[in-house]
Short mmCIF file of N, CA and C in Angstrom, two decimals:
data_model
loop_
_atom_site.label_atom_id
_atom_site.label_comp_id
_atom_site.label_asym_id
_atom_site.label_seq_id
_atom_site.Cartn_x
_atom_site.Cartn_y
_atom_site.Cartn_z
N UNK A 1 28.19 -4.56 17.43
CA UNK A 1 27.62 -5.87 17.54
C UNK A 1 28.17 -6.72 16.39
N UNK A 2 29.15 -7.50 16.69
CA UNK A 2 29.71 -8.43 15.71
C UNK A 2 29.58 -9.82 16.29
N UNK A 3 29.18 -10.75 15.45
CA UNK A 3 29.10 -12.15 15.85
C UNK A 3 28.03 -12.40 16.90
N UNK A 4 26.86 -11.78 16.73
CA UNK A 4 25.77 -12.02 17.68
C UNK A 4 24.74 -13.01 17.13
N UNK A 5 24.79 -13.25 15.82
CA UNK A 5 23.86 -14.17 15.17
C UNK A 5 24.63 -14.95 14.11
N UNK A 6 24.40 -16.24 14.03
CA UNK A 6 25.02 -17.03 12.97
C UNK A 6 24.46 -16.61 11.62
N UNK A 7 25.28 -16.63 10.58
CA UNK A 7 24.84 -16.18 9.26
C UNK A 7 23.62 -16.93 8.72
N UNK A 8 23.43 -18.18 9.14
CA UNK A 8 22.29 -18.94 8.63
C UNK A 8 21.02 -18.75 9.47
N UNK A 9 21.10 -17.96 10.55
CA UNK A 9 19.94 -17.69 11.39
C UNK A 9 19.13 -16.53 10.83
N UNK A 10 17.82 -16.62 11.00
CA UNK A 10 16.95 -15.51 10.63
C UNK A 10 17.13 -14.40 11.68
N UNK A 11 17.29 -13.18 11.22
CA UNK A 11 17.47 -12.05 12.13
C UNK A 11 16.81 -10.83 11.49
N UNK A 12 15.65 -10.46 11.99
CA UNK A 12 14.87 -9.39 11.38
C UNK A 12 15.24 -8.04 11.99
N UNK A 13 14.72 -7.00 11.38
CA UNK A 13 14.92 -5.66 11.92
C UNK A 13 14.28 -5.56 13.31
N UNK A 14 13.18 -6.29 13.53
CA UNK A 14 12.55 -6.30 14.86
C UNK A 14 13.46 -6.97 15.89
N UNK A 15 14.15 -8.03 15.50
CA UNK A 15 15.11 -8.69 16.39
C UNK A 15 16.25 -7.72 16.72
N UNK A 16 16.74 -7.03 15.70
CA UNK A 16 17.81 -6.04 15.89
C UNK A 16 17.35 -4.95 16.86
N UNK A 17 16.15 -4.45 16.65
CA UNK A 17 15.62 -3.38 17.49
C UNK A 17 15.59 -3.80 18.96
N UNK A 18 15.07 -5.00 19.22
CA UNK A 18 15.01 -5.50 20.60
C UNK A 18 16.40 -5.61 21.21
N UNK A 19 17.35 -6.16 20.45
CA UNK A 19 18.70 -6.35 20.95
C UNK A 19 19.36 -5.01 21.26
N UNK A 20 19.24 -4.06 20.35
CA UNK A 20 19.88 -2.76 20.56
C UNK A 20 19.24 -2.01 21.72
N UNK A 21 17.92 -2.06 21.83
CA UNK A 21 17.26 -1.37 22.94
C UNK A 21 17.74 -1.93 24.28
N UNK A 22 17.88 -3.25 24.36
CA UNK A 22 18.40 -3.87 25.59
C UNK A 22 19.83 -3.40 25.87
N UNK A 23 20.65 -3.33 24.82
CA UNK A 23 22.03 -2.88 24.99
C UNK A 23 22.10 -1.42 25.42
N UNK A 24 21.22 -0.58 24.88
CA UNK A 24 21.20 0.83 25.28
C UNK A 24 20.90 0.96 26.76
N UNK A 25 19.92 0.21 27.24
CA UNK A 25 19.58 0.24 28.67
C UNK A 25 20.77 -0.22 29.50
N UNK A 26 21.42 -1.31 29.07
CA UNK A 26 22.56 -1.85 29.81
C UNK A 26 23.73 -0.87 29.82
N UNK A 27 24.02 -0.26 28.68
CA UNK A 27 25.14 0.70 28.58
C UNK A 27 24.84 1.95 29.41
N UNK A 28 23.62 2.46 29.30
CA UNK A 28 23.23 3.62 30.11
C UNK A 28 23.30 3.30 31.60
N UNK A 29 22.95 2.06 31.96
CA UNK A 29 22.99 1.63 33.35
C UNK A 29 24.39 1.66 33.93
N UNK A 30 25.39 1.59 33.08
CA UNK A 30 26.79 1.68 33.52
C UNK A 30 27.29 3.11 33.48
N UNK A 31 26.37 4.06 33.22
CA UNK A 31 26.76 5.46 33.17
C UNK A 31 27.49 5.85 31.90
N UNK A 32 27.36 5.05 30.88
CA UNK A 32 28.03 5.31 29.60
C UNK A 32 27.02 5.75 28.55
N UNK A 33 27.52 6.30 27.47
CA UNK A 33 26.67 6.74 26.37
C UNK A 33 26.91 5.83 25.17
N UNK A 34 25.86 5.17 24.69
CA UNK A 34 26.03 4.30 23.52
C UNK A 34 26.19 5.13 22.24
N UNK A 35 26.94 4.59 21.31
CA UNK A 35 27.11 5.22 20.00
C UNK A 35 26.69 4.21 18.95
N UNK A 36 25.73 4.58 18.12
CA UNK A 36 25.29 3.72 17.03
C UNK A 36 26.05 4.15 15.78
N UNK A 37 26.72 3.21 15.15
CA UNK A 37 27.56 3.53 14.00
C UNK A 37 27.24 2.57 12.87
N UNK A 38 27.13 3.11 11.67
CA UNK A 38 27.01 2.27 10.48
C UNK A 38 25.62 1.73 10.27
N UNK A 39 25.54 0.83 9.32
CA UNK A 39 24.27 0.21 9.01
C UNK A 39 23.44 1.04 8.05
N UNK A 40 22.22 0.60 7.85
CA UNK A 40 21.33 1.32 6.95
C UNK A 40 20.46 2.27 7.74
N UNK A 41 19.86 3.19 7.04
CA UNK A 41 18.97 4.15 7.68
C UNK A 41 17.82 3.46 8.39
N UNK A 42 17.32 2.37 7.82
CA UNK A 42 16.21 1.65 8.43
C UNK A 42 16.57 1.15 9.82
N UNK A 43 17.74 0.55 9.96
CA UNK A 43 18.13 0.00 11.25
C UNK A 43 18.35 1.10 12.28
N UNK A 44 18.88 2.22 11.85
CA UNK A 44 19.04 3.35 12.76
C UNK A 44 17.67 3.88 13.16
N UNK A 45 16.79 4.04 12.17
CA UNK A 45 15.47 4.61 12.41
C UNK A 45 14.63 3.81 13.40
N UNK A 46 14.66 2.48 13.30
CA UNK A 46 13.82 1.68 14.19
C UNK A 46 14.24 1.82 15.64
N UNK A 47 15.50 2.17 15.87
CA UNK A 47 15.96 2.40 17.24
C UNK A 47 15.73 3.86 17.62
N UNK A 48 16.19 4.78 16.79
CA UNK A 48 16.10 6.21 17.11
C UNK A 48 14.65 6.67 17.24
N UNK A 49 13.80 6.23 16.33
CA UNK A 49 12.40 6.66 16.33
C UNK A 49 11.48 5.67 17.01
N UNK A 50 12.05 4.62 17.58
CA UNK A 50 11.31 3.62 18.35
C UNK A 50 10.04 3.15 17.64
N UNK A 51 10.21 2.70 16.41
CA UNK A 51 9.07 2.18 15.67
C UNK A 51 8.51 0.95 16.36
N UNK A 52 7.18 0.86 16.38
CA UNK A 52 6.52 -0.37 16.81
C UNK A 52 6.44 -1.25 15.57
N UNK A 53 7.12 -2.35 15.60
CA UNK A 53 7.14 -3.26 14.46
C UNK A 53 6.25 -4.44 14.75
N UNK A 54 5.71 -5.02 13.69
CA UNK A 54 4.88 -6.19 13.93
C UNK A 54 5.77 -7.32 14.43
N UNK A 55 5.20 -8.27 15.17
CA UNK A 55 6.01 -9.34 15.74
C UNK A 55 6.85 -10.03 14.68
N UNK A 56 8.01 -10.50 15.09
CA UNK A 56 8.95 -11.07 14.12
C UNK A 56 8.57 -12.49 13.71
N UNK A 57 7.32 -12.89 14.03
CA UNK A 57 6.89 -14.21 13.58
C UNK A 57 7.02 -14.29 12.06
N UNK A 58 7.39 -15.41 11.59
CA UNK A 58 7.55 -15.59 10.15
C UNK A 58 6.92 -16.91 9.75
N UNK A 59 6.56 -16.98 8.50
CA UNK A 59 6.00 -18.21 7.97
C UNK A 59 6.88 -18.66 6.81
N UNK A 60 7.68 -19.72 7.02
CA UNK A 60 8.52 -20.21 5.93
C UNK A 60 7.70 -20.58 4.69
N UNK A 61 6.48 -21.08 4.90
CA UNK A 61 5.64 -21.46 3.76
C UNK A 61 5.25 -20.23 2.95
N UNK A 62 4.80 -19.18 3.63
CA UNK A 62 4.42 -17.95 2.94
C UNK A 62 5.64 -17.33 2.27
N UNK A 63 6.75 -17.30 2.99
CA UNK A 63 7.97 -16.70 2.44
C UNK A 63 8.41 -17.43 1.17
N UNK A 64 8.40 -18.77 1.21
CA UNK A 64 8.79 -19.56 0.03
C UNK A 64 7.85 -19.27 -1.14
N UNK A 65 6.55 -19.23 -0.86
CA UNK A 65 5.58 -18.96 -1.92
C UNK A 65 5.80 -17.57 -2.53
N UNK A 66 6.07 -16.57 -1.68
CA UNK A 66 6.31 -15.22 -2.18
C UNK A 66 7.61 -15.13 -2.98
N UNK A 67 8.62 -15.89 -2.56
CA UNK A 67 9.88 -15.92 -3.33
C UNK A 67 9.65 -16.53 -4.71
N UNK A 68 8.85 -17.59 -4.75
CA UNK A 68 8.53 -18.21 -6.04
C UNK A 68 7.70 -17.26 -6.90
N UNK A 69 6.78 -16.56 -6.26
CA UNK A 69 5.95 -15.58 -6.97
C UNK A 69 6.81 -14.45 -7.52
N UNK A 70 7.81 -14.03 -6.76
CA UNK A 70 8.70 -12.96 -7.21
C UNK A 70 9.46 -13.38 -8.45
N UNK A 71 9.84 -14.65 -8.52
CA UNK A 71 10.54 -15.14 -9.70
C UNK A 71 9.62 -15.08 -10.92
N UNK A 72 8.35 -15.44 -10.73
CA UNK A 72 7.44 -15.48 -11.88
C UNK A 72 6.91 -14.10 -12.28
N UNK A 73 6.61 -13.23 -11.32
CA UNK A 73 6.03 -11.92 -11.68
C UNK A 73 7.01 -10.77 -11.52
N UNK A 74 8.17 -11.03 -10.92
CA UNK A 74 9.19 -10.00 -10.77
C UNK A 74 8.90 -9.06 -9.61
N UNK A 75 9.90 -8.23 -9.32
CA UNK A 75 9.77 -7.27 -8.21
C UNK A 75 8.61 -6.31 -8.44
N UNK A 76 8.46 -5.85 -9.68
CA UNK A 76 7.40 -4.89 -9.96
C UNK A 76 6.02 -5.52 -9.81
N UNK A 77 5.92 -6.81 -10.09
CA UNK A 77 4.67 -7.52 -9.85
C UNK A 77 4.35 -7.59 -8.36
N UNK A 78 5.38 -7.87 -7.55
CA UNK A 78 5.18 -7.87 -6.09
C UNK A 78 4.78 -6.48 -5.61
N UNK A 79 5.44 -5.46 -6.17
CA UNK A 79 5.13 -4.08 -5.77
C UNK A 79 3.69 -3.73 -6.14
N UNK A 80 3.24 -4.16 -7.31
CA UNK A 80 1.85 -3.90 -7.73
C UNK A 80 0.87 -4.58 -6.77
N UNK A 81 1.20 -5.80 -6.37
CA UNK A 81 0.35 -6.53 -5.41
C UNK A 81 0.29 -5.78 -4.08
N UNK A 82 1.45 -5.29 -3.61
CA UNK A 82 1.47 -4.52 -2.37
C UNK A 82 0.69 -3.23 -2.53
N UNK A 83 0.79 -2.59 -3.68
CA UNK A 83 0.05 -1.35 -3.93
C UNK A 83 -1.45 -1.59 -3.81
N UNK A 84 -1.92 -2.73 -4.31
CA UNK A 84 -3.35 -3.06 -4.19
C UNK A 84 -3.76 -3.28 -2.74
N UNK A 85 -2.90 -3.94 -1.97
CA UNK A 85 -3.24 -4.29 -0.58
C UNK A 85 -2.97 -3.17 0.41
N UNK A 86 -1.91 -2.40 0.18
CA UNK A 86 -1.50 -1.37 1.14
C UNK A 86 -0.74 -0.26 0.40
N UNK A 87 -1.47 0.66 -0.24
CA UNK A 87 -0.82 1.71 -1.02
C UNK A 87 0.19 2.54 -0.21
N UNK A 88 -0.10 2.77 1.05
CA UNK A 88 0.81 3.56 1.89
C UNK A 88 2.16 2.87 2.05
N UNK A 89 2.15 1.58 2.31
CA UNK A 89 3.41 0.83 2.44
C UNK A 89 4.13 0.79 1.10
N UNK A 90 3.39 0.63 0.01
CA UNK A 90 4.00 0.55 -1.31
C UNK A 90 4.75 1.83 -1.66
N UNK A 91 4.25 2.96 -1.20
CA UNK A 91 4.93 4.23 -1.46
C UNK A 91 6.29 4.31 -0.76
N UNK A 92 6.44 3.58 0.33
CA UNK A 92 7.66 3.66 1.13
C UNK A 92 8.69 2.57 0.81
N UNK A 93 8.30 1.58 0.02
CA UNK A 93 9.21 0.47 -0.29
C UNK A 93 9.61 0.55 -1.76
N UNK A 94 10.89 0.56 -2.00
CA UNK A 94 11.43 0.62 -3.35
C UNK A 94 10.96 -0.61 -4.14
N UNK A 95 10.45 -0.41 -5.36
CA UNK A 95 9.98 -1.54 -6.16
C UNK A 95 11.05 -2.59 -6.45
N UNK A 96 12.31 -2.25 -6.28
CA UNK A 96 13.39 -3.22 -6.52
C UNK A 96 13.84 -3.95 -5.26
N UNK A 97 13.26 -3.60 -4.11
CA UNK A 97 13.67 -4.21 -2.84
C UNK A 97 12.80 -5.44 -2.57
N UNK A 98 13.15 -6.53 -3.22
CA UNK A 98 12.36 -7.76 -3.17
C UNK A 98 12.16 -8.26 -1.74
N UNK A 99 13.20 -8.18 -0.93
CA UNK A 99 13.11 -8.71 0.44
C UNK A 99 12.07 -7.94 1.26
N UNK A 100 12.12 -6.61 1.19
CA UNK A 100 11.15 -5.81 1.95
C UNK A 100 9.73 -5.95 1.40
N UNK A 101 9.61 -6.06 0.08
CA UNK A 101 8.29 -6.28 -0.52
C UNK A 101 7.69 -7.59 -0.02
N UNK A 102 8.49 -8.65 -0.05
CA UNK A 102 8.01 -9.96 0.40
C UNK A 102 7.67 -9.93 1.88
N UNK A 103 8.48 -9.23 2.67
CA UNK A 103 8.22 -9.15 4.12
C UNK A 103 6.91 -8.42 4.39
N UNK A 104 6.66 -7.34 3.65
CA UNK A 104 5.41 -6.59 3.82
C UNK A 104 4.21 -7.45 3.45
N UNK A 105 4.30 -8.15 2.32
CA UNK A 105 3.20 -9.02 1.89
C UNK A 105 3.00 -10.18 2.87
N UNK A 106 4.09 -10.71 3.39
CA UNK A 106 4.01 -11.78 4.39
C UNK A 106 3.31 -11.27 5.65
N UNK A 107 3.67 -10.08 6.10
CA UNK A 107 3.05 -9.51 7.30
C UNK A 107 1.56 -9.30 7.11
N UNK A 108 1.18 -8.83 5.93
CA UNK A 108 -0.24 -8.62 5.64
C UNK A 108 -0.98 -9.95 5.71
N UNK A 109 -0.39 -10.97 5.12
CA UNK A 109 -1.04 -12.28 5.10
C UNK A 109 -1.13 -12.88 6.51
N UNK A 110 -0.08 -12.73 7.30
CA UNK A 110 -0.07 -13.30 8.66
C UNK A 110 -1.04 -12.58 9.58
N UNK A 111 -1.04 -11.24 9.52
CA UNK A 111 -1.83 -10.46 10.49
C UNK A 111 -3.21 -10.07 9.99
N UNK A 112 -3.39 -10.05 8.66
CA UNK A 112 -4.66 -9.58 8.11
C UNK A 112 -4.80 -8.06 8.18
N UNK A 113 -3.70 -7.38 8.50
CA UNK A 113 -3.72 -5.92 8.62
C UNK A 113 -2.77 -5.30 7.60
N UNK A 114 -3.00 -4.04 7.29
CA UNK A 114 -2.09 -3.31 6.40
C UNK A 114 -0.72 -3.25 7.06
N UNK A 115 0.32 -3.47 6.28
CA UNK A 115 1.68 -3.41 6.80
C UNK A 115 1.97 -2.04 7.40
N UNK A 116 1.49 -0.99 6.73
CA UNK A 116 1.74 0.37 7.22
C UNK A 116 1.12 0.61 8.59
N UNK A 117 0.04 -0.08 8.92
CA UNK A 117 -0.58 0.10 10.24
C UNK A 117 0.18 -0.63 11.33
N UNK A 118 1.06 -1.55 10.92
CA UNK A 118 1.83 -2.32 11.90
C UNK A 118 3.11 -1.61 12.31
N UNK A 119 3.46 -0.56 11.59
CA UNK A 119 4.70 0.17 11.87
C UNK A 119 4.34 1.57 12.33
N UNK A 120 4.29 1.76 13.63
CA UNK A 120 3.97 3.09 14.15
C UNK A 120 5.19 3.67 14.84
N UNK A 121 5.28 4.98 14.79
CA UNK A 121 6.41 5.69 15.38
C UNK A 121 6.00 6.15 16.78
N UNK A 122 6.81 5.85 17.76
CA UNK A 122 6.55 6.24 19.14
C UNK A 122 7.40 7.45 19.49
N UNK A 123 7.03 8.16 20.56
CA UNK A 123 7.88 9.29 20.98
C UNK A 123 9.29 8.78 21.29
N UNK A 124 10.27 9.58 20.93
CA UNK A 124 11.67 9.18 21.17
C UNK A 124 11.93 9.02 22.67
N UNK A 125 12.65 7.95 22.99
CA UNK A 125 13.01 7.68 24.38
C UNK A 125 14.37 8.25 24.73
N UNK A 126 15.17 8.54 23.70
CA UNK A 126 16.55 8.91 23.94
C UNK A 126 16.82 10.30 23.37
N UNK A 127 17.68 11.05 24.08
CA UNK A 127 18.19 12.28 23.50
C UNK A 127 19.28 11.88 22.52
N UNK A 128 19.15 12.31 21.28
CA UNK A 128 20.08 11.85 20.25
C UNK A 128 20.77 13.00 19.55
N UNK A 129 21.99 12.74 19.18
CA UNK A 129 22.72 13.61 18.26
C UNK A 129 23.06 12.71 17.07
N UNK A 130 22.69 13.13 15.87
CA UNK A 130 22.92 12.31 14.68
C UNK A 130 23.87 13.01 13.73
N UNK A 131 24.75 12.22 13.14
CA UNK A 131 25.66 12.71 12.11
C UNK A 131 25.55 11.75 10.94
N UNK A 132 25.33 12.28 9.75
CA UNK A 132 25.24 11.44 8.57
C UNK A 132 26.23 11.89 7.52
N UNK A 133 26.81 10.96 6.83
CA UNK A 133 27.76 11.26 5.77
C UNK A 133 27.22 10.71 4.45
N UNK A 134 27.30 11.51 3.42
CA UNK A 134 26.90 11.05 2.08
C UNK A 134 28.08 11.23 1.15
N UNK A 135 28.53 10.13 0.59
CA UNK A 135 29.67 10.14 -0.32
C UNK A 135 29.23 9.64 -1.69
N UNK A 136 29.91 10.04 -2.75
CA UNK A 136 29.59 9.48 -4.07
C UNK A 136 29.78 7.96 -4.03
N UNK A 137 28.84 7.22 -4.60
CA UNK A 137 28.86 5.75 -4.52
C UNK A 137 30.17 5.12 -4.97
N UNK A 138 30.75 5.51 -6.11
CA UNK A 138 32.01 4.85 -6.52
C UNK A 138 33.11 5.02 -5.46
N UNK A 139 33.21 6.20 -4.89
CA UNK A 139 34.20 6.45 -3.84
C UNK A 139 33.89 5.60 -2.61
N UNK A 140 32.62 5.57 -2.23
CA UNK A 140 32.19 4.81 -1.06
C UNK A 140 32.51 3.32 -1.24
N UNK A 141 32.16 2.75 -2.39
CA UNK A 141 32.42 1.33 -2.63
C UNK A 141 33.91 1.01 -2.61
N UNK A 142 34.71 1.90 -3.18
CA UNK A 142 36.16 1.70 -3.17
C UNK A 142 36.66 1.69 -1.72
N UNK A 143 36.22 2.64 -0.93
CA UNK A 143 36.63 2.72 0.48
C UNK A 143 36.16 1.49 1.26
N UNK A 144 34.93 1.06 1.02
CA UNK A 144 34.40 -0.12 1.71
C UNK A 144 35.21 -1.36 1.37
N UNK A 145 35.52 -1.54 0.08
CA UNK A 145 36.34 -2.69 -0.32
C UNK A 145 37.69 -2.68 0.38
N UNK A 146 38.32 -1.51 0.42
CA UNK A 146 39.63 -1.39 1.08
C UNK A 146 39.51 -1.68 2.57
N UNK A 147 38.46 -1.18 3.20
CA UNK A 147 38.27 -1.36 4.64
C UNK A 147 38.04 -2.83 4.99
N UNK A 148 37.20 -3.49 4.22
CA UNK A 148 36.92 -4.91 4.48
C UNK A 148 38.19 -5.74 4.29
N UNK A 149 38.93 -5.46 3.22
CA UNK A 149 40.20 -6.18 3.00
C UNK A 149 41.14 -6.01 4.20
N UNK A 150 41.25 -4.78 4.69
CA UNK A 150 42.12 -4.50 5.83
C UNK A 150 41.63 -5.23 7.09
N UNK A 151 40.32 -5.20 7.33
CA UNK A 151 39.77 -5.87 8.52
C UNK A 151 40.05 -7.37 8.48
N UNK A 152 39.93 -7.96 7.31
CA UNK A 152 40.20 -9.40 7.18
C UNK A 152 41.68 -9.67 7.40
N UNK A 153 42.54 -8.83 6.82
CA UNK A 153 43.99 -8.97 7.03
C UNK A 153 44.34 -8.88 8.51
N UNK A 154 43.62 -8.04 9.26
CA UNK A 154 43.92 -7.81 10.67
C UNK A 154 43.22 -8.80 11.59
N UNK A 155 42.55 -9.81 11.03
CA UNK A 155 42.04 -10.89 11.87
C UNK A 155 40.56 -10.90 12.17
N UNK A 156 39.75 -10.22 11.38
CA UNK A 156 38.31 -10.20 11.65
C UNK A 156 37.73 -11.61 11.71
N UNK A 157 38.11 -12.46 10.80
CA UNK A 157 37.55 -13.82 10.79
C UNK A 157 37.94 -14.59 12.04
N UNK A 158 39.18 -14.47 12.48
CA UNK A 158 39.61 -15.14 13.73
C UNK A 158 38.83 -14.59 14.92
N UNK A 159 38.58 -13.29 14.90
CA UNK A 159 37.89 -12.63 16.01
C UNK A 159 36.45 -13.13 16.17
N UNK A 160 35.84 -13.54 15.08
CA UNK A 160 34.44 -13.95 15.15
C UNK A 160 34.26 -15.45 15.34
N UNK A 161 35.35 -16.20 15.42
CA UNK A 161 35.24 -17.65 15.60
C UNK A 161 34.93 -18.01 17.03
#
């Protein structure tokens, strides 16, 4: 999936999940087997484990306020706030992941429910085979830099126009 959303558009993990699930159905309908490659573990997990995510509704006002709050109290302050409101979610979100902390706090404020209660795992719909690779970070970053440079040289930007 390249060039499916403009860079300035909001695109949540819930949006990704819906799009990929639709693509899986469409690809299977053609008698083919989809292959999920790359990305973060979170994006793979929401598809593979069919998490029920809270609706992708967002509040720009709440998000802006939380971003301002993050500047004044820092990531650890946001994490402490989340720990008070939803200890289970706080255990699963890295204290340095400002975006996920803000999203969890936003969800709590919008829904009035614990963020952890909004994310439930459903029985798997797909038979899956998973392969994961773990490389030392310096090696991985070097390879990623080289790969991106090569993709750009070979016309990635023209391809997405």
